[in-house]
C-alpha cells in the first residue's frame, strides 16, 4: 500500500528586482547586491527595508561621483 502526504499551498507572487525596473512599489525588499535598482523603485523611505545591509558593499562608479556631488550641492534646502 502506498501513501502520500499533501501540503497546503498558498498563492504567492514575486518579482525580481530587474523586472521591477519601471515599476513603483509601496514596499520593496531586496539585498545589497540589488541596492540601486531596488532602492530607486520604492515610493517612500518608510517603505524601504534593507536586509543585512552593509554600506561598504555598495559599489559606486568613481567617474559618476563628481556629477552626483554637483547635483546634491545644487538641490534646494
PDB file of C-alpha atoms in Angstrom:
ATOM      1  CA  UNK A   1       0.000   0.000   0.000  1.00  0.00           C
ATOM      2  CA  UNK A   2       1.348   3.437  -0.911  1.00  0.00           C
ATOM      3  CA  UNK A   3       0.659   6.678   0.849  1.00  0.00           C
ATOM      4  CA  UNK A   4       1.308  10.289   0.111  1.00  0.00           C
ATOM      5  CA  UNK A   5       1.457  13.435   2.139  1.00  0.00           C
ATOM      6  CA  UNK A   6      -0.041  16.644   0.840  1.00  0.00           C
ATOM      7  CA  UNK A   7       0.896  20.105   1.974  1.00  0.00           C
ATOM      8  CA  UNK A   8      -1.456  23.073   1.722  1.00  0.00           C
ATOM      9  CA  UNK A   9      -0.290  25.657  -0.812  1.00  0.00           C
ATOM     10  CA  UNK A  10      -0.783  29.386  -0.550  1.00  0.00           C
ATOM     11  CA  UNK A  11      -0.917  31.575  -3.657  1.00  0.00           C
ATOM     12  CA  UNK A  12       2.041  33.941  -3.768  1.00  0.00           C
ATOM     13  CA  UNK A  13       3.818  36.255  -6.177  1.00  0.00           C
ATOM     14  CA  UNK A  14       7.310  37.653  -6.502  1.00  0.00           C
ATOM     15  CA  UNK A  15       9.142  39.932  -8.901  1.00  0.00           C
ATOM     16  CA  UNK A  16      12.885  40.088  -9.445  1.00  0.00           C
ATOM     17  CA  UNK A  17      14.494  43.462  -8.850  1.00  0.00           C
ATOM     18  CA  UNK A  18      15.288  43.773 -12.560  1.00  0.00           C
ATOM     19  CA  UNK A  19      11.694  43.006 -13.520  1.00  0.00           C
ATOM     20  CA  UNK A  20      10.711  45.816 -11.139  1.00  0.00           C
ATOM     21  CA  UNK A  21      12.546  48.430 -13.210  1.00  0.00           C
ATOM     22  CA  UNK A  22       9.996  50.951 -14.381  1.00  0.00           C
ATOM     23  CA  UNK A  23       7.587  49.998 -11.602  1.00  0.00           C
ATOM     24  CA  UNK A  24       6.976  51.723  -8.263  1.00  0.00           C
ATOM     25  CA  UNK A  25       6.199  49.822  -5.091  1.00  0.00           C
ATOM     26  CA  UNK A  26       4.788  50.784  -1.716  1.00  0.00           C
ATOM     27  CA  UNK A  27       7.274  48.396  -0.079  1.00  0.00           C
ATOM     28  CA  UNK A  28      10.456  46.904  -1.554  1.00  0.00           C
ATOM     29  CA  UNK A  29      12.588  44.147  -0.036  1.00  0.00           C
ATOM     30  CA  UNK A  30      15.928  43.255  -1.636  1.00  0.00           C
ATOM     31  CA  UNK A  31      19.578  42.509  -0.857  1.00  0.00           C
ATOM     32  CA  UNK A  32      22.567  44.881  -1.019  1.00  0.00           C
ATOM     33  CA  UNK A  33      23.616  43.388  -4.374  1.00  0.00           C
ATOM     34  CA  UNK A  34      20.417  44.861  -5.792  1.00  0.00           C
ATOM     35  CA  UNK A  35      20.686  48.175  -3.953  1.00  0.00           C
ATOM     36  CA  UNK A  36      20.343  50.827  -6.649  1.00  0.00           C
ATOM     37  CA  UNK A  37      17.568  49.244  -8.671  1.00  0.00           C
ATOM     38  CA  UNK A  38      15.625  48.219  -5.588  1.00  0.00           C
ATOM     39  CA  UNK A  39      16.066  51.468  -3.665  1.00  0.00           C
ATOM     40  CA  UNK A  40      15.052  53.554  -6.646  1.00  0.00           C
ATOM     41  CA  UNK A  41      11.718  51.699  -7.001  1.00  0.00           C
ATOM     42  CA  UNK A  42      10.268  52.404  -3.556  1.00  0.00           C
ATOM     43  CA  UNK A  43       7.976  55.442  -3.189  1.00  0.00           C
ATOM     44  CA  UNK A  44       8.867  56.473   0.386  1.00  0.00           C
ATOM     45  CA  UNK A  45      11.666  55.865   2.877  1.00  0.00           C
ATOM     46  CA  UNK A  46       9.115  54.191   5.182  1.00  0.00           C
ATOM     47  CA  UNK A  47       8.645  51.534   2.511  1.00  0.00           C
ATOM     48  CA  UNK A  48      12.382  50.840   2.208  1.00  0.00           C
ATOM     49  CA  UNK A  49      13.536  47.727   4.083  1.00  0.00           C
ATOM     50  CA  UNK A  50      17.208  46.725   3.903  1.00  0.00           C
ATOM     51  CA  UNK A  51      18.024  43.155   4.952  1.00  0.00           C
ATOM     52  CA  UNK A  52      21.564  42.574   6.249  1.00  0.00           C
ATOM     53  CA  UNK A  53      22.606  45.821   4.549  1.00  0.00           C
ATOM     54  CA  UNK A  54      26.341  46.565   4.561  1.00  0.00           C
ATOM     55  CA  UNK A  55      27.052  50.021   3.069  1.00  0.00           C
ATOM     56  CA  UNK A  56      30.672  49.025   2.433  1.00  0.00           C
ATOM     57  CA  UNK A  57      29.470  46.528  -0.180  1.00  0.00           C
ATOM     58  CA  UNK A  58      27.658  49.127  -2.280  1.00  0.00           C
ATOM     59  CA  UNK A  59      29.886  49.846  -5.254  1.00  0.00           C
ATOM     60  CA  UNK A  60      29.887  53.272  -6.877  1.00  0.00           C
ATOM     61  CA  UNK A  61      31.236  54.283 -10.270  1.00  0.00           C
ATOM     62  CA  UNK A  62      34.024  56.691  -9.297  1.00  0.00           C
ATOM     63  CA  UNK A  63      33.536  58.693 -12.508  1.00  0.00           C
ATOM     64  CA  UNK A  64      29.921  59.388 -11.516  1.00  0.00           C
ATOM     65  CA  UNK A  65      30.746  60.839  -8.077  1.00  0.00           C
ATOM     66  CA  UNK A  66      31.613  64.408  -9.209  1.00  0.00           C
ATOM     67  CA  UNK A  67      28.261  64.689 -11.021  1.00  0.00           C
ATOM     68  CA  UNK A  68      26.419  63.256  -8.033  1.00  0.00           C
ATOM     69  CA  UNK A  69      28.117  65.759  -5.719  1.00  0.00           C
ATOM     70  CA  UNK A  70      27.329  68.620  -8.129  1.00  0.00           C
ATOM     71  CA  UNK A  71      23.664  67.644  -8.251  1.00  0.00           C
ATOM     72  CA  UNK A  72      23.469  67.205  -4.474  1.00  0.00           C
ATOM     73  CA  UNK A  73      25.036  70.656  -3.915  1.00  0.00           C
ATOM     74  CA  UNK A  74      22.573  72.301  -6.309  1.00  0.00           C
ATOM     75  CA  UNK A  75      19.408  70.957  -4.626  1.00  0.00           C
ATOM     76  CA  UNK A  76      17.250  73.324  -2.650  1.00  0.00           C
ATOM     77  CA  UNK A  77      17.339  73.062   1.170  1.00  0.00           C
TER      78      UNK A  77
END
